[in-house]
């Protein structure tokens, strides 16, 4: 058997084995409600979502204006993009993160959150 044939069989088996392993591991992770976040954006958002959310007076006033809802903020925490150029700075005993997302009307918004070790403070919400 030529080297090219052996290489083709090896790569084919490796590809098939990888697909099977990924399929079973993904099914196991979904059944246990586990997600794998390897990228920085996903890791930050996951850390913010798993802590209790508290509101600053500025954010409560913004939410009462009715151009943004709490669901918009939660969507930003799920699908938003963290601006790392201005985020991860020390701020009032925690670290501040700026998350860009959209409200239900499709308008771009920026949500700033302070991440403490035991809670997350919704600092302010701005239109872009």
C-alpha positions as semicolon CSV with decimal commas, in nm:
position;residue;x (nm);y (nm);z (nm)
1;X;0,000;0,000;0,000
2;X;0,138;0,340;-0,096
3;X;0,202;0,613;0,157
4;X;-0,070;0,836;0,007
5;X;-0,329;0,559;0,055
6;X;-0,221;0,499;0,415
7;X;-0,237;0,873;0,483
8;X;-0,586;0,894;0,330
9;X;-0,712;0,604;0,546
10;X;-0,553;0,756;0,857
11;X;-0,702;1,101;0,797
12;X;-1,043;0,954;0,712
13;X;-1,049;0,752;1,034
14;X;-0,927;1,047;1,236
15;X;-1,201;1,269;1,092
16;X;-1,472;1,009;1,152
17;X;-1,354;0,947;1,509
18;X;-1,341;1,320;1,585
19;X;-1,696;1,372;1,458
20;X;-1,826;1,086;1,672
21;X;-1,648;1,205;1,988
22;X;-1,768;1,564;1,940
23;X;-2,125;1,443;1,884
24;X;-2,133;1,236;2,203
25;X;-1,959;1,499;2,417
26;X;-2,196;1,768;2,292
27;X;-2,499;1,553;2,374
28;X;-2,360;1,484;2,721
29;X;-2,293;1,855;2,783
30;X;-2,644;1,952;2,671
31;X;-2,804;1,691;2,897
32;X;-2,613;1,831;3,196
33;X;-2,680;2,194;3,096
34;X;-2,308;2,271;3,060
35;X;-2,165;2,515;2,807
36;X;-1,807;2,545;2,697
37;X;-1,682;2,902;2,668
38;X;-1,326;2,933;2,550
39;X;-1,324;3,283;2,401
40;X;-1,286;3,587;2,630
41;X;-1,617;3,746;2,526
42;X;-1,812;3,430;2,607
43;X;-1,633;3,380;2,939
44;X;-1,702;3,736;3,059
45;X;-2,069;3,723;2,961
46;X;-2,113;3,383;3,126
47;X;-1,953;3,513;3,447
48;X;-2,183;3,816;3,446
49;X;-2,494;3,603;3,387
50;X;-2,434;3,362;3,673
51;X;-2,418;3,630;3,946
52;X;-2,717;3,819;4,093
53;X;-2,792;4,147;3,917
54;X;-2,829;4,469;4,117
55;X;-2,927;4,810;3,978
56;X;-2,777;5,154;4,030
57;X;-3,011;5,456;4,061
58;X;-2,900;5,575;3,715
59;X;-2,990;5,244;3,553
60;X;-3,328;5,231;3,730
61;X;-3,407;5,579;3,599
62;X;-3,307;5,474;3,247
63;X;-3,524;5,163;3,264
64;X;-3,823;5,378;3,366
65;X;-3,783;5,586;3,047
66;X;-3,921;5,286;2,850
67;X;-3,682;5,303;2,553
68;X;-3,495;5,005;2,694
69;X;-3,621;4,712;2,899
70;X;-3,465;4,466;3,138
71;X;-3,503;4,201;2,868
72;X;-3,280;4,414;2,641
73;X;-3,015;4,416;2,912
74;X;-3,041;4,039;2,954
75;X;-3,010;3,995;2,577
76;X;-2,694;4,207;2,586
77;X;-2,562;3,980;2,860
78;X;-2,637;3,678;2,641
79;X;-2,550;3,794;2,287
80;X;-2,360;4,122;2,331
81;X;-2,001;4,209;2,250
82;X;-1,768;4,315;2,531
83;X;-1,552;4,617;2,446
84;X;-1,221;4,501;2,590
85;X;-1,036;4,819;2,495
86;X;-1,224;5,010;2,767
87;X;-1,332;4,722;2,993
88;X;-1,168;4,516;3,266
89;X;-1,054;4,827;3,454
90;X;-1,075;4,859;3,834
91;X;-1,389;5,052;3,931
92;X;-1,536;5,095;4,282
93;X;-1,396;4,770;4,417
94;X;-1,483;4,565;4,109
95;X;-1,411;4,561;3,737
96;X;-1,620;4,752;3,485
97;X;-1,731;4,600;3,154
98;X;-1,892;4,779;2,859
99;X;-2,121;4,555;2,653
100;X;-2,253;4,661;2,314
101;X;-2,588;4,528;2,202
102;X;-2,929;4,629;2,068
103;X;-3,268;4,698;2,221
104;X;-3,596;4,555;2,088
105;X;-3,627;4,842;1,839
106;X;-3,289;4,756;1,690
107;X;-3,115;5,065;1,825
108;X;-2,754;5,013;1,938
109;X;-2,702;5,045;2,313
110;X;-2,406;5,019;2,548
111;X;-2,454;4,864;2,891
112;X;-2,190;4,920;3,159
113;X;-2,170;4,668;3,440
114;X;-1,946;4,643;3,743
115;X;-1,841;4,287;3,819
116;X;-1,784;4,216;4,188
117;X;-1,688;3,879;4,333
118;X;-2,043;3,808;4,454
119;X;-2,272;4,029;4,241
120;X;-2,303;4,236;3,924
121;X;-2,408;4,600;3,934
122;X;-2,589;4,742;3,630
123;X;-2,418;5,081;3,627
124;X;-2,574;5,261;3,331
125;X;-2,734;5,216;2,990
126;X;-2,661;5,451;2,698
127;X;-2,780;5,484;2,341
128;X;-2,502;5,483;2,084
